[in-house]
Short mmCIF file of C-alpha atoms in Angstrom, two decimals:
data_model
loop_
_atom_site.label_atom_id
_atom_site.label_comp_id
_atom_site.label_asym_id
_atom_site.label_seq_id
_atom_site.Cartn_x
_atom_site.Cartn_y
_atom_site.Cartn_z
CA UNK S 1 -0.26 0.18 -0.04
CA UNK S 2 1.33 3.34 -0.92
CA UNK S 3 0.24 6.88 -0.18
CA UNK S 4 0.44 10.10 -2.49
CA UNK S 5 -0.45 13.61 -2.02
CA UNK S 6 -4.07 13.93 -4.64
CA UNK S 7 -4.60 16.53 -6.86
CA UNK S 8 -8.01 18.29 -5.43
CA UNK S 9 -9.79 17.57 -8.98
CA UNK S 10 -9.65 13.93 -8.22
CA UNK S 11 -12.26 15.28 -5.47
CA UNK S 12 -16.25 15.57 -6.73
CA UNK S 13 -18.29 18.79 -6.29
CA UNK S 14 -19.09 17.82 -2.76
CA UNK S 15 -15.32 17.00 -2.09
CA UNK S 16 -15.70 13.72 -1.67
CA UNK S 17 -12.68 11.31 -2.76
CA UNK S 18 -13.09 9.47 -6.38
CA UNK S 19 -11.97 6.30 -7.35
CA UNK S 20 -9.17 6.82 -9.20
CA UNK S 21 -8.24 3.13 -10.71
CA UNK S 22 -9.50 -0.51 -10.61
CA UNK S 23 -7.91 -2.26 -13.05
CA UNK S 24 -5.26 -5.35 -13.61
CA UNK S 25 -1.83 -4.60 -14.86
CA UNK S 26 1.39 -6.47 -15.83
CA UNK S 27 4.92 -5.95 -14.82
CA UNK S 28 7.31 -5.80 -17.92
CA UNK S 29 10.03 -7.00 -16.34
CA UNK S 30 9.07 -9.88 -13.59
CA UNK S 31 6.34 -10.77 -15.98
CA UNK S 32 3.87 -10.91 -13.20
CA UNK S 33 -0.02 -9.75 -13.46
CA UNK S 34 -1.44 -7.35 -10.17
CA UNK S 35 -4.78 -6.54 -9.45
CA UNK S 36 -4.20 -2.27 -9.13
CA UNK S 37 -7.34 -0.55 -6.77
CA UNK S 38 -6.45 3.28 -6.34
CA UNK S 39 -8.94 5.60 -4.52
CA UNK S 40 -8.75 9.31 -3.22
CA UNK S 41 -8.94 9.31 0.84
CA UNK S 42 -8.50 11.47 3.69
CA UNK S 43 -5.94 11.73 5.60
CA UNK S 44 -5.72 11.86 9.56
CA UNK S 45 -4.52 15.36 8.96
CA UNK S 46 -7.49 15.84 6.75
CA UNK S 47 -4.90 15.98 3.64
CA UNK S 48 -6.31 13.78 0.06
CA UNK S 49 -4.20 11.32 -0.63
CA UNK S 50 -4.18 8.44 -2.71
CA UNK S 51 -4.07 4.83 -1.55
CA UNK S 52 -2.58 2.37 -4.36
CA UNK S 53 -3.43 -1.59 -3.67
CA UNK S 54 -1.38 -3.88 -5.50
CA UNK S 55 -2.11 -7.93 -5.21
CA UNK S 56 -0.38 -10.23 -7.38
CA UNK S 57 -2.89 -12.04 -9.07
CA UNK S 58 -0.01 -14.35 -11.38
CA UNK S 59 -1.38 -17.79 -10.43
CA UNK S 60 -5.42 -16.80 -11.39
CA UNK S 61 -4.68 -15.43 -14.45
CA UNK S 62 -2.26 -18.36 -15.20
CA UNK S 63 -5.34 -20.74 -14.58
CA UNK S 64 -7.64 -18.77 -16.98
CA UNK S 65 -5.68 -18.56 -19.94
CA UNK S 66 -4.98 -22.59 -19.61
CA UNK S 67 -9.18 -22.89 -19.06
CA UNK S 68 -9.41 -20.82 -21.72
CA UNK S 69 -7.02 -22.32 -24.01
CA UNK S 70 -8.62 -25.56 -22.74
CA UNK S 71 -12.13 -24.76 -23.77
CA UNK S 72 -10.83 -23.12 -27.47
CA UNK S 73 -9.42 -26.73 -28.46
CA UNK S 74 -12.81 -28.44 -26.90
CA UNK S 75 -14.66 -26.34 -29.33
CA UNK S 76 -12.27 -26.69 -32.09
CA UNK S 77 -12.58 -30.21 -31.42
CA UNK S 78 -16.46 -29.83 -31.49
CA UNK S 79 -16.02 -28.29 -35.19
CA UNK S 80 -13.96 -30.82 -36.47
CA UNK S 81 -16.14 -33.77 -35.43
CA UNK S 82 -19.07 -31.81 -36.70
CA UNK S 83 -17.64 -31.39 -40.08
CA UNK S 84 -16.95 -35.53 -39.84
CA UNK S 85 -20.10 -35.97 -39.78
CA UNK S 86 -21.36 -34.00 -42.13
CA UNK S 87 -18.36 -35.13 -44.40
CA UNK S 88 -20.99 -37.06 -46.73
CA UNK S 89 -23.07 -33.50 -46.75
CA UNK S 90 -20.69 -31.78 -47.64
CA UNK S 91 -18.93 -34.11 -50.63
CA UNK S 92 -22.55 -34.14 -52.02
CA UNK S 93 -22.69 -30.59 -51.92
CA UNK S 94 -19.52 -30.07 -53.39
CA UNK S 95 -20.21 -32.67 -56.23
CA UNK S 96 -22.90 -30.15 -57.68
CA UNK S 97 -21.51 -27.72 -58.56
CA UNK S 98 -18.20 -29.57 -59.94
CA UNK S 99 -20.30 -31.69 -61.92
CA UNK S 100 -22.04 -28.67 -63.66
CA UNK S 101 -18.47 -27.13 -64.56
CA UNK S 102 -17.64 -30.76 -66.11
CA UNK S 103 -20.81 -30.54 -67.84
CA UNK S 104 -20.52 -26.73 -69.27
CA UNK S 105 -16.84 -27.65 -69.83
CA UNK S 106 -17.68 -30.86 -72.02
CA UNK S 107 -20.55 -29.27 -73.95
CA UNK S 108 -17.79 -25.98 -74.85
CA UNK S 109 -15.40 -28.47 -76.23
CA UNK S 110 -17.92 -30.80 -78.09
CA UNK S 111 -19.05 -27.31 -80.01
CA UNK S 112 -15.73 -26.07 -80.67
CA UNK S 113 -14.56 -29.70 -81.98
CA UNK S 114 -17.19 -29.40 -83.95
CA UNK S 115 -16.75 -26.22 -85.69
CA UNK S 116 -20.40 -25.46 -85.40
CA UNK S 117 -20.98 -22.79 -82.61
CA UNK S 118 -21.72 -19.22 -81.73
CA UNK S 119 -19.58 -17.35 -79.34
CA UNK S 120 -22.46 -16.00 -77.24
CA UNK S 121 -23.21 -19.45 -76.60
CA UNK S 122 -20.19 -20.60 -75.69
CA UNK S 123 -19.61 -17.46 -73.45
CA UNK S 124 -22.75 -18.08 -71.70
CA UNK S 125 -21.41 -21.93 -70.93
CA UNK S 126 -17.77 -20.37 -69.58
CA UNK S 127 -19.60 -17.83 -67.46
CA UNK S 128 -22.00 -20.66 -66.30
CA UNK S 129 -18.79 -22.79 -65.29
CA UNK S 130 -17.39 -20.04 -63.67
CA UNK S 131 -20.51 -19.16 -60.98
CA UNK S 132 -19.91 -22.76 -60.57
CA UNK S 133 -16.54 -22.38 -59.53
CA UNK S 134 -17.07 -20.03 -57.63
CA UNK S 135 -19.68 -21.58 -55.68
CA UNK S 136 -17.58 -24.50 -55.01
CA UNK S 137 -14.45 -22.18 -53.63
CA UNK S 138 -17.61 -20.54 -51.38
CA UNK S 139 -18.12 -24.04 -49.77
CA UNK S 140 -14.11 -24.82 -49.39
CA UNK S 141 -13.62 -20.97 -47.65
CA UNK S 142 -17.07 -21.86 -45.58
CA UNK S 143 -15.34 -24.89 -44.49
CA UNK S 144 -11.78 -23.72 -43.69
CA UNK S 145 -13.10 -21.12 -41.86
CA UNK S 146 -15.12 -22.48 -39.36
CA UNK S 147 -12.87 -25.32 -38.48
CA UNK S 148 -9.28 -23.15 -38.56
CA UNK S 149 -7.51 -22.44 -35.30
CA UNK S 150 -7.37 -19.04 -33.78
CA UNK S 151 -7.82 -17.04 -31.28
CA UNK S 152 -11.33 -15.69 -30.40
CA UNK S 153 -12.19 -12.27 -32.46
CA UNK S 154 -15.10 -9.82 -31.67
CA UNK S 155 -16.29 -8.16 -33.87
CA UNK S 156 -19.48 -6.22 -35.23
CA UNK S 157 -20.88 -8.47 -37.64
CA UNK S 158 -24.39 -9.08 -39.36
CA UNK S 159 -26.31 -12.09 -37.47
CA UNK S 160 -27.92 -12.57 -40.51
CA UNK S 161 -24.77 -13.69 -42.63
CA UNK S 162 -23.99 -16.17 -39.36
CA UNK S 163 -27.36 -17.70 -40.07
CA UNK S 164 -26.94 -17.77 -43.54
CA UNK S 165 -23.94 -19.20 -43.50
CA UNK S 166 -24.92 -21.75 -40.92
CA UNK S 167 -27.88 -23.22 -43.17
CA UNK S 168 -25.52 -22.97 -45.78
CA UNK S 169 -24.11 -25.40 -44.43
CA UNK S 170 -27.38 -27.96 -43.59
CA UNK S 171 -29.15 -27.25 -46.65
CA UNK S 172 -28.43 -31.19 -47.92
CA UNK S 173 -29.54 -32.75 -44.46
CA UNK S 174 -32.28 -30.57 -44.68
CA UNK S 175 -33.20 -31.84 -47.93
CA UNK S 176 -32.39 -35.46 -46.81
CA UNK S 177 -34.89 -35.39 -43.69
CA UNK S 178 -37.32 -33.59 -45.96
CA UNK S 179 -37.30 -30.49 -43.44
CA UNK S 180 -37.27 -26.87 -44.13
CA UNK S 181 -35.20 -24.28 -42.63
CA UNK S 182 -36.48 -20.46 -42.50
CA UNK S 183 -34.23 -17.62 -41.79
CA UNK S 184 -36.84 -15.00 -40.67
CA UNK S 185 -34.20 -12.50 -38.64
CA UNK S 186 -35.39 -8.85 -39.41
CA UNK S 187 -33.21 -6.90 -42.10
CA UNK S 188 -32.95 -3.95 -39.80
CA UNK S 189 -31.26 -5.90 -37.20
CA UNK S 190 -28.38 -3.96 -35.24
CA UNK S 191 -24.53 -5.89 -35.66
CA UNK S 192 -23.99 -8.07 -32.72
CA UNK S 193 -20.53 -7.82 -31.34
CA UNK S 194 -19.19 -11.11 -31.18
CA UNK S 195 -16.60 -14.37 -32.76
CA UNK S 196 -18.66 -14.99 -35.91
CA UNK S 197 -17.14 -18.38 -36.08
CA UNK S 198 -18.26 -19.16 -32.65
CA UNK S 199 -21.44 -18.31 -32.82
CA UNK S 200 -22.13 -20.18 -36.04
CA UNK S 201 -21.14 -23.31 -34.51
CA UNK S 202 -24.00 -22.82 -31.65
CA UNK S 203 -26.45 -21.78 -34.78
CA UNK S 204 -25.18 -24.76 -36.80
CA UNK S 205 -25.61 -27.37 -33.97
CA UNK S 206 -28.94 -25.79 -32.62
CA UNK S 207 -30.38 -26.16 -36.29
CA UNK S 208 -28.62 -29.35 -36.78
CA UNK S 209 -30.38 -30.82 -33.73
CA UNK S 210 -33.77 -29.51 -34.62
CA UNK S 211 -33.62 -31.09 -38.02
CA UNK S 212 -32.81 -33.96 -36.68
CA UNK S 213 -35.56 -33.95 -33.77
CA UNK S 214 -38.19 -33.60 -36.69
CA UNK S 215 -37.93 -36.88 -38.44
CA UNK S 216 -40.80 -38.41 -36.91
CA UNK S 217 -42.85 -34.95 -37.06
CA UNK S 218 -45.62 -35.33 -40.28
CA UNK S 219 -43.91 -33.98 -43.60
CA UNK S 220 -45.55 -30.82 -43.64
CA UNK S 221 -44.95 -30.08 -40.52
CA UNK S 222 -41.10 -30.47 -40.66
CA UNK S 223 -40.49 -26.57 -40.55
CA UNK S 224 -37.79 -25.42 -38.32
CA UNK S 225 -37.67 -21.32 -37.74
CA UNK S 226 -34.49 -18.80 -36.87
CA UNK S 227 -35.79 -15.66 -35.99
CA UNK S 228 -34.32 -12.86 -33.19
CA UNK S 229 -35.11 -9.59 -31.51
CA UNK S 230 -33.64 -7.23 -29.74
CA UNK S 231 -33.92 -6.94 -25.85
CA UNK S 232 -33.39 -4.18 -23.85
CA UNK S 233 -30.88 -1.93 -25.46
CA UNK S 234 -27.97 -3.65 -25.94
CA UNK S 235 -28.87 -7.58 -26.46
CA UNK S 236 -30.39 -9.28 -29.43
CA UNK S 237 -32.40 -12.96 -28.39
CA UNK S 238 -32.54 -15.33 -30.84
CA UNK S 239 -35.17 -18.22 -31.45
CA UNK S 240 -34.94 -22.03 -33.14
CA UNK S 241 -38.01 -23.74 -33.16
CA UNK S 242 -38.56 -26.91 -34.26
CA UNK S 243 -41.95 -29.29 -34.34
CA UNK S 244 -40.31 -32.03 -33.21
CA UNK S 245 -41.13 -34.28 -30.20
CA UNK S 246 -40.17 -32.21 -27.35
CA UNK S 247 -38.23 -32.60 -24.23
CA UNK S 248 -39.32 -34.58 -20.66
CA UNK S 249 -38.64 -32.54 -17.76
CA UNK S 250 -35.99 -34.43 -16.83
CA UNK S 251 -34.51 -33.98 -20.26
CA UNK S 252 -34.92 -30.43 -19.77
CA UNK S 253 -33.26 -30.11 -16.71
CA UNK S 254 -30.16 -32.11 -17.54
CA UNK S 255 -29.84 -30.82 -21.59
CA UNK S 256 -26.84 -28.82 -21.17
CA UNK S 257 -24.74 -31.54 -18.65
CA UNK S 258 -21.68 -32.75 -20.30
CA UNK S 259 -22.10 -36.37 -21.53
CA UNK S 260 -25.88 -36.09 -21.12
CA UNK S 261 -27.37 -36.73 -24.99
CA UNK S 262 -30.94 -38.08 -25.59
CA UNK S 263 -29.34 -39.09 -29.08
CA UNK S 264 -28.67 -43.16 -29.84
CA UNK S 265 -25.11 -41.47 -31.16
CA UNK S 266 -22.84 -38.87 -30.13
CA UNK S 267 -21.37 -37.76 -27.04
CA UNK S 268 -23.30 -35.28 -25.28
CA UNK S 269 -20.71 -32.13 -25.76
CA UNK S 270 -22.58 -30.24 -28.33
CA UNK S 271 -25.19 -28.64 -26.57
CA UNK S 272 -22.31 -28.24 -23.53
CA UNK S 273 -20.22 -26.28 -25.55
CA UNK S 274 -22.93 -24.08 -27.08
CA UNK S 275 -23.80 -22.64 -23.69
CA UNK S 276 -20.11 -22.05 -22.98
CA UNK S 277 -19.34 -20.08 -26.07
CA UNK S 278 -22.95 -17.63 -25.87
CA UNK S 279 -21.27 -17.36 -21.79
CA UNK S 280 -18.21 -16.35 -23.43
CA UNK S 281 -20.20 -13.46 -25.14
CA UNK S 282 -21.74 -12.60 -21.98
CA UNK S 283 -25.17 -14.12 -23.02
CA UNK S 284 -27.46 -16.83 -21.85
CA UNK S 285 -28.63 -19.95 -23.44
CA UNK S 286 -31.83 -22.19 -22.31
CA UNK S 287 -34.75 -24.27 -23.96
CA UNK S 288 -38.81 -23.85 -23.60
CA UNK S 289 -41.52 -25.93 -24.72
CA UNK S 290 -42.92 -25.10 -27.91
CA UNK S 291 -46.88 -24.76 -27.64
CA UNK S 292 -46.86 -25.88 -30.69
CA UNK S 293 -45.00 -29.42 -30.29
CA UNK S 294 -41.41 -29.17 -30.23
CA UNK S 295 -39.09 -26.61 -28.78
CA UNK S 296 -37.38 -23.27 -28.67
CA UNK S 297 -34.01 -22.57 -28.21
CA UNK S 298 -33.27 -19.76 -26.87
CA UNK S 299 -30.15 -17.55 -26.20
CA UNK S 300 -28.77 -13.86 -25.92
CA UNK S 301 -25.89 -12.05 -27.71
CA UNK S 302 -24.45 -8.77 -27.08
CA UNK S 303 -25.41 -6.01 -29.80
CA UNK S 304 -22.36 -3.87 -31.21
CA UNK S 305 -23.71 -1.00 -28.75
CA UNK S 306 -22.21 -2.89 -26.03
CA UNK S 307 -18.71 -1.72 -27.34
CA UNK S 308 -19.70 1.42 -27.73
CA UNK S 309 -20.46 1.42 -24.05
CA UNK S 310 -17.71 0.07 -22.62
CA UNK S 311 -15.73 2.30 -24.94
CA UNK S 312 -17.29 5.20 -23.28
CA UNK S 313 -16.75 4.19 -19.77
CA UNK S 314 -12.89 3.25 -20.16
#
């Protein structure tokens, strides 16, 4: 603890000492972390002085860093497992544009070899082949971005774009189950301040679970809806509504517990990881019963305004 004379401007209008600083600093020489708290107080001789208390928190920071690294490894492993489970789906999704490219290219070759062709026809076919190549490249980039190893990077992003990418992964899976997935996010939804890949992992997992839950639902009712709305002034609430069989009270209580699963296959870690990702973003994930049958998974995320508020507070 140290004492210093303090500038009178550090007092309020009522001459009450202000708090000066509360945060963590790293000693560049020793490498140790300290929690520093400073405030102005009145000393016994009526002088206003500054009291500084430094608490060594190096061990706590080390444990926090190890836990964070372990959580990142777990999340990436989960993404790799998800891609492994969807390997046949992705292969089918890639096969369509590749087959189209082959057909357009062979059509051009045949026309050119015959000597009977119009320049406009060749140009149209090549433009279509190019569009399919772009589509295939987008699929590959999406997979690579999803499974890449990286530090969490929170930035202002479009939630509708994240949902579109997640649904794009599951298009073939949805068709295979005879399900329809609807993105009903409003166009005027403000940006969210999140790590896009992490949130995409949450949406992908919840939508995939919802599609699988509706396998025994009558075909005309196999509709899953993703919607969202702002709550208060700094959060958005996302809702993923399915029309499956729903969950028992016991299952709803234990659903987010590690290694608990309602499926015959799987490790029971997906929803637990989803919850940890949402909580990393200062949000909350929970499930309610759908009055029309099925489940409604809800989670909250911070809007970009939360970053602006933090900047003003700093």
